[in-house]
Amino acid sequence: MDEFIALANSVSNRRKSRAGKSLELHLEHLFIEHGLRHFATQAITEGNKKPDFLFPSAGAYHDTEFPVENLRMLAVKTTCKDRWRQILNEADKIHQVHLFTLQEGVSLAQYREMRESGVRLVVPSSLHKKYPEAVRAELMTLGAFIAELTGLYADIP
């Protein structure tokens, strides 16, 4: 029985891993489709951490002359649950990190904890109604995130 449960967990974890990677690839395609050319995937930061996306580049992240306020990090998680905390130390120079998720809502307490930890949720607009009404105005759509990046990096050749 234990072997069966171990096998079932292994299969389930592989499926979840593929779903997460697929979501990352879809986002990468969307960024390119919307004209974003300045980003890095799985770039190495402090302590060999590898955030899903760094904007505008790994070079800019490690450049001491590049303005820190113009750096962005986007983590991608199909669901948040307790795993959202994993992203907190992936890019130490960036004080507010962004987390894209397809999760259909989080509790008000979890949202507050995320916000207090410097995490800004990026959620498809179609899912905003699944979140507590008190936080909906603070959720960022993917379109708004892309628009912010486009504005920040318009002058980069």
PDB file of N, CA and C in Angstrom, residues 26-116:
ATOM      1  N   HIS A  26       3.844  29.718 -21.387  1.00  0.00           N
ATOM      2  CA  HIS A  26       2.754  30.533 -21.927  1.00  0.00           C
ATOM      3  C   HIS A  26       2.978  32.014 -21.621  1.00  0.00           C
ATOM      4  N   LEU A  27       3.406  32.309 -20.408  1.00  0.00           N
ATOM      5  CA  LEU A  27       3.679  33.702 -20.048  1.00  0.00           C
ATOM      6  C   LEU A  27       4.832  34.259 -20.872  1.00  0.00           C
ATOM      7  N   GLU A  28       5.877  33.473 -21.044  1.00  0.00           N
ATOM      8  CA  GLU A  28       7.008  33.916 -21.859  1.00  0.00           C
ATOM      9  C   GLU A  28       6.536  34.262 -23.272  1.00  0.00           C
ATOM     10  N   HIS A  29       5.690  33.414 -23.840  1.00  0.00           N
ATOM     11  CA  HIS A  29       5.148  33.675 -25.180  1.00  0.00           C
ATOM     12  C   HIS A  29       4.317  34.963 -25.189  1.00  0.00           C
ATOM     13  N   LEU A  30       3.492  35.159 -24.164  1.00  0.00           N
ATOM     14  CA  LEU A  30       2.687  36.385 -24.077  1.00  0.00           C
ATOM     15  C   LEU A  30       3.562  37.628 -23.974  1.00  0.00           C
ATOM     16  N   PHE A  31       4.621  37.554 -23.190  1.00  0.00           N
ATOM     17  CA  PHE A  31       5.520  38.702 -23.065  1.00  0.00           C
ATOM     18  C   PHE A  31       6.118  39.058 -24.427  1.00  0.00           C
ATOM     19  N   ILE A  32       6.586  38.068 -25.142  1.00  0.00           N
ATOM     20  CA  ILE A  32       7.174  38.300 -26.467  1.00  0.00           C
ATOM     21  C   ILE A  32       6.116  38.840 -27.422  1.00  0.00           C
ATOM     22  N   GLU A  33       4.932  38.254 -27.382  1.00  0.00           N
ATOM     23  CA  GLU A  33       3.827  38.682 -28.244  1.00  0.00           C
ATOM     24  C   GLU A  33       3.461  40.146 -27.993  1.00  0.00           C
ATOM     25  N   HIS A  34       3.629  40.605 -26.760  1.00  0.00           N
ATOM     26  CA  HIS A  34       3.315  41.996 -26.415  1.00  0.00           C
ATOM     27  C   HIS A  34       4.530  42.918 -26.527  1.00  0.00           C
ATOM     28  N   GLY A  35       5.572  42.439 -27.172  1.00  0.00           N
ATOM     29  CA  GLY A  35       6.716  43.294 -27.466  1.00  0.00           C
ATOM     30  C   GLY A  35       7.752  43.406 -26.370  1.00  0.00           C
ATOM     31  N   LEU A  36       7.624  42.622 -25.318  1.00  0.00           N
ATOM     32  CA  LEU A  36       8.632  42.664 -24.254  1.00  0.00           C
ATOM     33  C   LEU A  36       9.827  41.823 -24.682  1.00  0.00           C
ATOM     34  N   ARG A  37      10.959  42.480 -24.822  1.00  0.00           N
ATOM     35  CA  ARG A  37      12.176  41.773 -25.228  1.00  0.00           C
ATOM     36  C   ARG A  37      13.168  41.698 -24.074  1.00  0.00           C
ATOM     37  N   HIS A  38      12.871  42.410 -23.020  1.00  0.00           N
ATOM     38  CA  HIS A  38      13.840  42.538 -21.934  1.00  0.00           C
ATOM     39  C   HIS A  38      13.402  41.749 -20.704  1.00  0.00           C
ATOM     40  N   PHE A  39      13.795  40.486 -20.676  1.00  0.00           N
ATOM     41  CA  PHE A  39      13.567  39.667 -19.492  1.00  0.00           C
ATOM     42  C   PHE A  39      14.483  38.455 -19.543  1.00  0.00           C
ATOM     43  N   ALA A  40      14.670  37.862 -18.385  1.00  0.00           N
ATOM     44  CA  ALA A  40      15.472  36.643 -18.281  1.00  0.00           C
ATOM     45  C   ALA A  40      14.648  35.597 -17.547  1.00  0.00           C
ATOM     46  N   THR A  41      14.788  34.355 -17.970  1.00  0.00           N
ATOM     47  CA  THR A  41      14.118  33.260 -17.278  1.00  0.00           C
ATOM     48  C   THR A  41      15.163  32.412 -16.568  1.00  0.00           C
ATOM     49  N   GLN A  42      14.841  32.028 -15.353  1.00  0.00           N
ATOM     50  CA  GLN A  42      15.717  31.165 -14.554  1.00  0.00           C
ATOM     51  C   GLN A  42      17.133  31.737 -14.396  1.00  0.00           C
ATOM     52  N   ALA A  43      17.239  33.061 -14.346  1.00  0.00           N
ATOM     53  CA  ALA A  43      18.538  33.709 -14.127  1.00  0.00           C
ATOM     54  C   ALA A  43      18.984  33.450 -12.693  1.00  0.00           C
ATOM     55  N   ILE A  44      20.269  33.414 -12.494  1.00  0.00           N
ATOM     56  CA  ILE A  44      20.807  33.116 -11.163  1.00  0.00           C
ATOM     57  C   ILE A  44      20.989  34.407 -10.372  1.00  0.00           C
ATOM     58  N   THR A  45      20.433  34.421  -9.153  1.00  0.00           N
ATOM     59  CA  THR A  45      20.581  35.561  -8.246  1.00  0.00           C
ATOM     60  C   THR A  45      21.376  35.087  -7.026  1.00  0.00           C
ATOM     61  N   GLU A  46      21.258  35.815  -5.936  1.00  0.00           N
ATOM     62  CA  GLU A  46      21.983  35.477  -4.715  1.00  0.00           C
ATOM     63  C   GLU A  46      21.695  34.034  -4.295  1.00  0.00           C
ATOM     64  N   GLY A  47      22.741  33.388  -3.804  1.00  0.00           N
ATOM     65  CA  GLY A  47      22.567  32.041  -3.277  1.00  0.00           C
ATOM     66  C   GLY A  47      22.112  31.017  -4.296  1.00  0.00           C
ATOM     67  N   ASN A  48      22.435  31.252  -5.564  1.00  0.00           N
ATOM     68  CA  ASN A  48      22.051  30.336  -6.648  1.00  0.00           C
ATOM     69  C   ASN A  48      20.543  30.193  -6.813  1.00  0.00           C
ATOM     70  N   LYS A  49      19.778  31.192  -6.390  1.00  0.00           N
ATOM     71  CA  LYS A  49      18.325  31.180  -6.572  1.00  0.00           C
ATOM     72  C   LYS A  49      18.014  31.455  -8.037  1.00  0.00           C
ATOM     73  N   LYS A  50      16.873  30.942  -8.507  1.00  0.00           N
ATOM     74  CA  LYS A  50      16.486  31.109  -9.908  1.00  0.00           C
ATOM     75  C   LYS A  50      15.022  31.538 -10.001  1.00  0.00           C
ATOM     76  N   PRO A  51      14.769  32.845  -9.940  1.00  0.00           N
ATOM     77  CA  PRO A  51      13.386  33.299 -10.111  1.00  0.00           C
ATOM     78  C   PRO A  51      12.887  32.961 -11.514  1.00  0.00           C
ATOM     79  N   ASP A  52      11.578  32.800 -11.640  1.00  0.00           N
ATOM     80  CA  ASP A  52      11.011  32.434 -12.940  1.00  0.00           C
ATOM     81  C   ASP A  52      11.303  33.495 -13.995  1.00  0.00           C
ATOM     82  N   PHE A  53      11.072  34.770 -13.659  1.00  0.00           N
ATOM     83  CA  PHE A  53      11.335  35.869 -14.590  1.00  0.00           C
ATOM     84  C   PHE A  53      12.005  37.026 -13.854  1.00  0.00           C
ATOM     85  N   LEU A  54      13.048  37.573 -14.472  1.00  0.00           N
ATOM     86  CA  LEU A  54      13.690  38.803 -14.001  1.00  0.00           C
ATOM     87  C   LEU A  54      13.570  39.833 -15.112  1.00  0.00           C
ATOM     88  N   PHE A  55      13.204  41.046 -14.754  1.00  0.00           N
ATOM     89  CA  PHE A  55      13.070  42.123 -15.732  1.00  0.00           C
ATOM     90  C   PHE A  55      13.978  43.266 -15.314  1.00  0.00           C
ATOM     91  N   PRO A  56      14.711  43.919 -16.194  1.00  0.00           N
ATOM     92  CA  PRO A  56      14.752  43.689 -17.629  1.00  0.00           C
ATOM     93  C   PRO A  56      15.716  42.584 -18.043  1.00  0.00           C
ATOM     94  N   SER A  57      16.676  42.206 -17.145  1.00  0.00           N
ATOM     95  CA  SER A  57      17.633  41.161 -17.519  1.00  0.00           C
ATOM     96  C   SER A  57      18.435  40.750 -16.289  1.00  0.00           C
ATOM     97  N   ALA A  58      19.125  39.632 -16.418  1.00  0.00           N
ATOM     98  CA  ALA A  58      20.029  39.207 -15.340  1.00  0.00           C
ATOM     99  C   ALA A  58      21.181  40.199 -15.220  1.00  0.00           C
ATOM    100  N   GLY A  59      21.651  40.702 -16.359  1.00  0.00           N
ATOM    101  CA  GLY A  59      22.734  41.685 -16.346  1.00  0.00           C
ATOM    102  C   GLY A  59      22.352  42.936 -15.583  1.00  0.00           C
ATOM    103  N   ALA A  60      21.138  43.433 -15.821  1.00  0.00           N
ATOM    104  CA  ALA A  60      20.665  44.619 -15.105  1.00  0.00           C
ATOM    105  C   ALA A  60      20.550  44.330 -13.612  1.00  0.00           C
ATOM    106  N   TYR A  61      20.102  43.143 -13.269  1.00  0.00           N
ATOM    107  CA  TYR A  61      19.961  42.772 -11.859  1.00  0.00           C
ATOM    108  C   TYR A  61      21.313  42.823 -11.143  1.00  0.00           C
ATOM    109  N   HIS A  62      22.335  42.338 -11.800  1.00  0.00           N
ATOM    110  CA  HIS A  62      23.661  42.279 -11.171  1.00  0.00           C
ATOM    111  C   HIS A  62      24.476  43.563 -11.359  1.00  0.00           C
ATOM    112  N   ASP A  63      23.976  44.500 -12.162  1.00  0.00           N
ATOM    113  CA  ASP A  63      24.654  45.767 -12.418  1.00  0.00           C
ATOM    114  C   ASP A  63      24.393  46.730 -11.258  1.00  0.00           C
ATOM    115  N   THR A  64      25.432  47.086 -10.539  1.00  0.00           N
ATOM    116  CA  THR A  64      25.266  47.975  -9.387  1.00  0.00           C
ATOM    117  C   THR A  64      24.825  49.380  -9.792  1.00  0.00           C
ATOM    118  N   GLU A  65      24.991  49.734 -11.061  1.00  0.00           N
ATOM    119  CA  GLU A  65      24.591  51.059 -11.549  1.00  0.00           C
ATOM    120  C   GLU A  65      23.121  51.099 -11.986  1.00  0.00           C
ATOM    121  N   PHE A  66      22.506  49.938 -12.218  1.00  0.00           N
ATOM    122  CA  PHE A  66      21.113  49.916 -12.681  1.00  0.00           C
ATOM    123  C   PHE A  66      20.198  50.252 -11.503  1.00  0.00           C
ATOM    124  N   PRO A  67      19.235  51.165 -11.718  1.00  0.00           N
ATOM    125  CA  PRO A  67      18.344  51.568 -10.619  1.00  0.00           C
ATOM    126  C   PRO A  67      17.515  50.386 -10.089  1.00  0.00           C
ATOM    127  N   VAL A  68      17.656  50.096  -8.821  1.00  0.00           N
ATOM    128  CA  VAL A  68      16.956  48.971  -8.199  1.00  0.00           C
ATOM    129  C   VAL A  68      15.444  49.107  -8.350  1.00  0.00           C
ATOM    130  N   GLU A  69      14.944  50.349  -8.304  1.00  0.00           N
ATOM    131  CA  GLU A  69      13.494  50.555  -8.404  1.00  0.00           C
ATOM    132  C   GLU A  69      12.936  50.178  -9.777  1.00  0.00           C
ATOM    133  N   ASN A  70      13.809  49.970 -10.758  1.00  0.00           N
ATOM    134  CA  ASN A  70      13.354  49.566 -12.092  1.00  0.00           C
ATOM    135  C   ASN A  70      13.478  48.062 -12.334  1.00  0.00           C
ATOM    136  N   LEU A  71      13.886  47.328 -11.325  1.00  0.00           N
ATOM    137  CA  LEU A  71      13.956  45.870 -11.439  1.00  0.00           C
ATOM    138  C   LEU A  71      12.608  45.266 -11.063  1.00  0.00           C
ATOM    139  N   ARG A  72      12.256  44.190 -11.724  1.00  0.00           N
ATOM    140  CA  ARG A  72      11.038  43.457 -11.400  1.00  0.00           C
ATOM    141  C   ARG A  72      11.339  41.967 -11.412  1.00  0.00           C
ATOM    142  N   MET A  73      10.634  41.253 -10.545  1.00  0.00           N
ATOM    143  CA  MET A  73      10.696  39.801 -10.539  1.00  0.00           C
ATOM    144  C   MET A  73       9.274  39.281 -10.579  1.00  0.00           C
ATOM    145  N   LEU A  74       9.051  38.283 -11.411  1.00  0.00           N
ATOM    146  CA  LEU A  74       7.744  37.629 -11.469  1.00  0.00           C
ATOM    147  C   LEU A  74       7.941  36.148 -11.195  1.00  0.00           C
ATOM    148  N   ALA A  75       7.317  35.685 -10.134  1.00  0.00           N
ATOM    149  CA  ALA A  75       7.269  34.254  -9.844  1.00  0.00           C
ATOM    150  C   ALA A  75       5.963  33.725 -10.417  1.00  0.00           C
ATOM    151  N   VAL A  76       5.963  32.466 -10.786  1.00  0.00           N
ATOM    152  CA  VAL A  76       4.789  31.853 -11.401  1.00  0.00           C
ATOM    153  C   VAL A  76       4.423  30.606 -10.601  1.00  0.00           C
ATOM    154  N   LYS A  77       3.208  30.592 -10.090  1.00  0.00           N
ATOM    155  CA  LYS A  77       2.707  29.425  -9.351  1.00  0.00           C
ATOM    156  C   LYS A  77       1.260  29.203  -9.771  1.00  0.00           C
ATOM    157  N   THR A  78       0.938  27.988 -10.188  1.00  0.00           N
ATOM    158  CA  THR A  78      -0.451  27.717 -10.565  1.00  0.00           C
ATOM    159  C   THR A  78      -1.365  27.948  -9.368  1.00  0.00           C
ATOM    160  N   THR A  79      -0.910  27.562  -8.178  1.00  0.00           N
ATOM    161  CA  THR A  79      -1.639  27.846  -6.940  1.00  0.00           C
ATOM    162  C   THR A  79      -0.648  28.397  -5.918  1.00  0.00           C
ATOM    163  N   CYS A  80      -1.157  29.173  -4.983  1.00  0.00           N
ATOM    164  CA  CYS A  80      -0.285  29.785  -3.974  1.00  0.00           C
ATOM    165  C   CYS A  80      -0.105  28.886  -2.763  1.00  0.00           C
ATOM    166  N   LYS A  81      -1.204  28.527  -2.121  1.00  0.00           N
ATOM    167  CA  LYS A  81      -1.192  27.766  -0.875  1.00  0.00           C
ATOM    168  C   LYS A  81      -0.080  28.298   0.022  1.00  0.00           C
ATOM    169  N   ASP A  82       0.732  27.443   0.589  1.00  0.00           N
ATOM    170  CA  ASP A  82       1.833  27.909   1.434  1.00  0.00           C
ATOM    171  C   ASP A  82       3.121  28.073   0.648  1.00  0.00           C
ATOM    172  N   ARG A  83       3.133  27.637  -0.606  1.00  0.00           N
ATOM    173  CA  ARG A  83       4.348  27.673  -1.411  1.00  0.00           C
ATOM    174  C   ARG A  83       4.734  29.084  -1.851  1.00  0.00           C
ATOM    175  N   TRP A  84       3.859  30.052  -1.690  1.00  0.00           N
ATOM    176  CA  TRP A  84       4.189  31.413  -2.114  1.00  0.00           C
ATOM    177  C   TRP A  84       5.395  31.944  -1.351  1.00  0.00           C
ATOM    178  N   ARG A  85       5.620  31.451  -0.151  1.00  0.00           N
ATOM    179  CA  ARG A  85       6.756  31.927   0.652  1.00  0.00           C
ATOM    180  C   ARG A  85       8.100  31.578   0.011  1.00  0.00           C
ATOM    181  N   GLN A  86       8.108  30.566  -0.847  1.00  0.00           N
ATOM    182  CA  GLN A  86       9.345  30.152  -1.511  1.00  0.00           C
ATOM    183  C   GLN A  86       9.954  31.277  -2.348  1.00  0.00           C
ATOM    184  N   ILE A  87       9.143  32.213  -2.786  1.00  0.00           N
ATOM    185  CA  ILE A  87       9.635  33.260  -3.692  1.00  0.00           C
ATOM    186  C   ILE A  87      10.276  34.433  -2.961  1.00  0.00           C
ATOM    187  N   LEU A  88      10.120  34.510  -1.658  1.00  0.00           N
ATOM    188  CA  LEU A  88      10.518  35.702  -0.911  1.00  0.00           C
ATOM    189  C   LEU A  88      12.002  36.017  -0.979  1.00  0.00           C
ATOM    190  N   ASN A  89      12.847  35.026  -1.138  1.00  0.00           N
ATOM    191  CA  ASN A  89      14.289  35.295  -1.148  1.00  0.00           C
ATOM    192  C   ASN A  89      14.930  34.968  -2.493  1.00  0.00           C
ATOM    193  N   GLU A  90      14.141  34.967  -3.561  1.00  0.00           N
ATOM    194  CA  GLU A  90      14.692  34.636  -4.878  1.00  0.00           C
ATOM    195  C   GLU A  90      15.419  35.799  -5.537  1.00  0.00           C
ATOM    196  N   ALA A  91      15.141  37.021  -5.114  1.00  0.00           N
ATOM    197  CA  ALA A  91      15.789  38.205  -5.689  1.00  0.00           C
ATOM    198  C   ALA A  91      15.883  39.265  -4.591  1.00  0.00           C
ATOM    199  N   ASP A  92      16.934  39.189  -3.812  1.00  0.00           N
ATOM    200  CA  ASP A  92      17.063  40.025  -2.615  1.00  0.00           C
ATOM    201  C   ASP A  92      17.034  41.524  -2.901  1.00  0.00           C
ATOM    202  N   LYS A  93      17.473  41.938  -4.078  1.00  0.00           N
ATOM    203  CA  LYS A  93      17.522  43.368  -4.403  1.00  0.00           C
ATOM    204  C   LYS A  93      16.138  43.956  -4.653  1.00  0.00           C
ATOM    205  N   ILE A  94      15.172  43.114  -4.946  1.00  0.00           N
ATOM    206  CA  ILE A  94      13.830  43.582  -5.302  1.00  0.00           C
ATOM    207  C   ILE A  94      12.938  43.463  -4.070  1.00  0.00           C
ATOM    208  N   HIS A  95      12.424  44.596  -3.611  1.00  0.00           N
ATOM    209  CA  HIS A  95      11.683  44.617  -2.353  1.00  0.00           C
ATOM    210  C   HIS A  95      10.211  44.267  -2.516  1.00  0.00           C
ATOM    211  N   GLN A  96       9.637  44.531  -3.680  1.00  0.00           N
ATOM    212  CA  GLN A  96       8.270  44.079  -3.945  1.00  0.00           C
ATOM    213  C   GLN A  96       8.326  43.144  -5.145  1.00  0.00           C
ATOM    214  N   VAL A  97       8.043  41.880  -4.900  1.00  0.00           N
ATOM    215  CA  VAL A  97       8.063  40.897  -5.976  1.00  0.00           C
ATOM    216  C   VAL A  97       6.633  40.643  -6.435  1.00  0.00           C
ATOM    217  N   HIS A  98       6.513  40.203  -7.668  1.00  0.00           N
ATOM    218  CA  HIS A  98       5.204  39.910  -8.234  1.00  0.00           C
ATOM    219  C   HIS A  98       5.029  38.403  -8.333  1.00  0.00           C
ATOM    220  N   LEU A  99       3.815  37.958  -8.087  1.00  0.00           N
ATOM    221  CA  LEU A  99       3.484  36.536  -8.156  1.00  0.00           C
ATOM    222  C   LEU A  99       2.274  36.362  -9.054  1.00  0.00           C
ATOM    223  N   PHE A 100       2.482  35.689 -10.187  1.00  0.00           N
ATOM    224  CA  PHE A 100       1.368  35.367 -11.077  1.00  0.00           C
ATOM    225  C   PHE A 100       0.805  34.022 -10.658  1.00  0.00           C
ATOM    226  N   THR A 101      -0.510  33.962 -10.506  1.00  0.00           N
ATOM    227  CA  THR A 101      -1.158  32.715 -10.121  1.00  0.00           C
ATOM    228  C   THR A 101      -2.509  32.565 -10.802  1.00  0.00           C
ATOM    229  N   LEU A 102      -2.912  31.315 -10.946  1.00  0.00           N
ATOM    230  CA  LEU A 102      -4.240  30.991 -11.463  1.00  0.00           C
ATOM    231  C   LEU A 102      -5.160  30.551 -10.331  1.00  0.00           C
ATOM    232  N   GLN A 103      -4.690  30.687  -9.099  1.00  0.00           N
ATOM    233  CA  GLN A 103      -5.500  30.266  -7.958  1.00  0.00           C
ATOM    234  C   GLN A 103      -6.762  31.102  -7.886  1.00  0.00           C
ATOM    235  N   GLU A 104      -7.863  30.431  -7.627  1.00  0.00           N
ATOM    236  CA  GLU A 104      -9.159  31.100  -7.565  1.00  0.00           C
ATOM    237  C   GLU A 104      -9.413  31.616  -6.155  1.00  0.00           C
ATOM    238  N   GLY A 105      -8.715  32.682  -5.817  1.00  0.00           N
ATOM    239  CA  GLY A 105      -8.919  33.338  -4.539  1.00  0.00           C
ATOM    240  C   GLY A 105      -7.992  32.850  -3.446  1.00  0.00           C
ATOM    241  N   VAL A 106      -7.743  33.739  -2.493  1.00  0.00           N
ATOM    242  CA  VAL A 106      -7.011  33.423  -1.264  1.00  0.00           C
ATOM    243  C   VAL A 106      -7.794  34.073  -0.125  1.00  0.00           C
ATOM    244  N   SER A 107      -7.536  33.639   1.076  1.00  0.00           N
ATOM    245  CA  SER A 107      -8.216  34.247   2.221  1.00  0.00           C
ATOM    246  C   SER A 107      -7.676  35.660   2.436  1.00  0.00           C
ATOM    247  N   LEU A 108      -8.452  36.457   3.119  1.00  0.00           N
ATOM    248  CA  LEU A 108      -8.027  37.820   3.434  1.00  0.00           C
ATOM    249  C   LEU A 108      -6.757  37.793   4.284  1.00  0.00           C
ATOM    250  N   ALA A 109      -6.681  36.859   5.221  1.00  0.00           N
ATOM    251  CA  ALA A 109      -5.490  36.747   6.074  1.00  0.00           C
ATOM    252  C   ALA A 109      -4.260  36.384   5.247  1.00  0.00           C
ATOM    253  N   GLN A 110      -4.410  35.445   4.319  1.00  0.00           N
ATOM    254  CA  GLN A 110      -3.266  35.056   3.489  1.00  0.00           C
ATOM    255  C   GLN A 110      -2.852  36.215   2.592  1.00  0.00           C
ATOM    256  N   TYR A 111      -3.820  36.925   2.036  1.00  0.00           N
ATOM    257  CA  TYR A 111      -3.496  38.062   1.180  1.00  0.00           C
ATOM    258  C   TYR A 111      -2.715  39.115   1.967  1.00  0.00           C
ATOM    259  N   ARG A 112      -3.171  39.412   3.171  1.00  0.00           N
ATOM    260  CA  ARG A 112      -2.475  40.412   4.003  1.00  0.00           C
ATOM    261  C   ARG A 112      -1.043  39.976   4.302  1.00  0.00           C
ATOM    262  N   GLU A 113      -0.871  38.690   4.594  1.00  0.00           N
ATOM    263  CA  GLU A 113       0.469  38.178   4.871  1.00  0.00           C
ATOM    264  C   GLU A 113       1.360  38.320   3.636  1.00  0.00           C
ATOM    265  N   MET A 114       0.806  38.043   2.474  1.00  0.00           N
ATOM    266  CA  MET A 114       1.568  38.208   1.230  1.00  0.00           C
ATOM    267  C   MET A 114       1.973  39.664   1.051  1.00  0.00           C
ATOM    268  N   ARG A 115       1.009  40.555   1.175  1.00  0.00           N
ATOM    269  CA  ARG A 115       1.275  41.981   0.984  1.00  0.00           C
ATOM    270  C   ARG A 115       2.324  42.481   1.976  1.00  0.00           C
ATOM    271  N   GLU A 116       2.198  42.080   3.233  1.00  0.00           N
ATOM    272  CA  GLU A 116       3.163  42.502   4.256  1.00  0.00           C
ATOM    273  C   GLU A 116       4.556  41.934   3.997  1.00  0.00           C
TER     274      GLU A 116
END
